[in-house]
């Protein structure tokens, strides 16, 4: 019978847990959690997104998105605006405060990643990233 560490899925789960712990510790001072950070990072790559698009892209329950966006809006990091395509809909956009937060946290976020991947050399880190990206893009949508 195989040992637990022979199961790649379990290792990915453990790595995800550790990553979440490290990122949440880093974000603790700001009052945000990794889920908020993910929304901000996603919004940084788009001119705006409907809440259902955020839900689908990030894999979060739609009801969770409402609360996350509410939190980000209260902090001045995101805004709800009328959709140019449909005035009845609201899009979520990254505010200047959100952009500044992301700029200010880039270095700290990179330190978290470096701590997590410390056992790997730079080439291995790039390879791991490329493989995870490929799996994510084909398997998670």
PDB file of N, CA and C in Angstrom, residues 15 48 65 109 114 119 131:
ATOM      1  N   UNK A  15       0.238  21.601   0.381  1.00  0.00           N
ATOM      2  CA  UNK A  15       0.890  22.807  -0.120  1.00  0.00           C
ATOM      3  C   UNK A  15      -0.096  23.969  -0.160  1.00  0.00           C
ATOM      4  N   UNK A  48     -13.029  45.352 -15.423  1.00  0.00           N
ATOM      5  CA  UNK A  48     -14.198  45.184 -14.569  1.00  0.00           C
ATOM      6  C   UNK A  48     -14.804  43.817 -14.802  1.00  0.00           C
ATOM      7  N   UNK A  65     -18.815  35.823  -2.939  1.00  0.00           N
ATOM      8  CA  UNK A  65     -18.323  36.967  -3.714  1.00  0.00           C
ATOM      9  C   UNK A  65     -18.972  38.254  -3.228  1.00  0.00           C
ATOM     10  N   UNK A 109       4.206  39.661  -0.774  1.00  0.00           N
ATOM     11  CA  UNK A 109       3.642  38.473  -1.410  1.00  0.00           C
ATOM     12  C   UNK A 109       4.717  37.601  -2.023  1.00  0.00           C
ATOM     13  N   UNK A 114       8.430  32.895  -1.861  1.00  0.00           N
ATOM     14  CA  UNK A 114       9.806  32.424  -1.710  1.00  0.00           C
ATOM     15  C   UNK A 114       9.964  31.503  -0.503  1.00  0.00           C
ATOM     16  N   UNK A 119      12.726  25.280  -0.894  1.00  0.00           N
ATOM     17  CA  UNK A 119      13.542  24.115  -1.256  1.00  0.00           C
ATOM     18  C   UNK A 119      13.866  24.003  -2.752  1.00  0.00           C
ATOM     19  N   UNK A 131       3.850  24.011 -14.800  1.00  0.00           N
ATOM     20  CA  UNK A 131       3.049  22.792 -14.704  1.00  0.00           C
ATOM     21  C   UNK A 131       1.727  23.052 -13.985  1.00  0.00           C
TER      22      UNK A 131
END
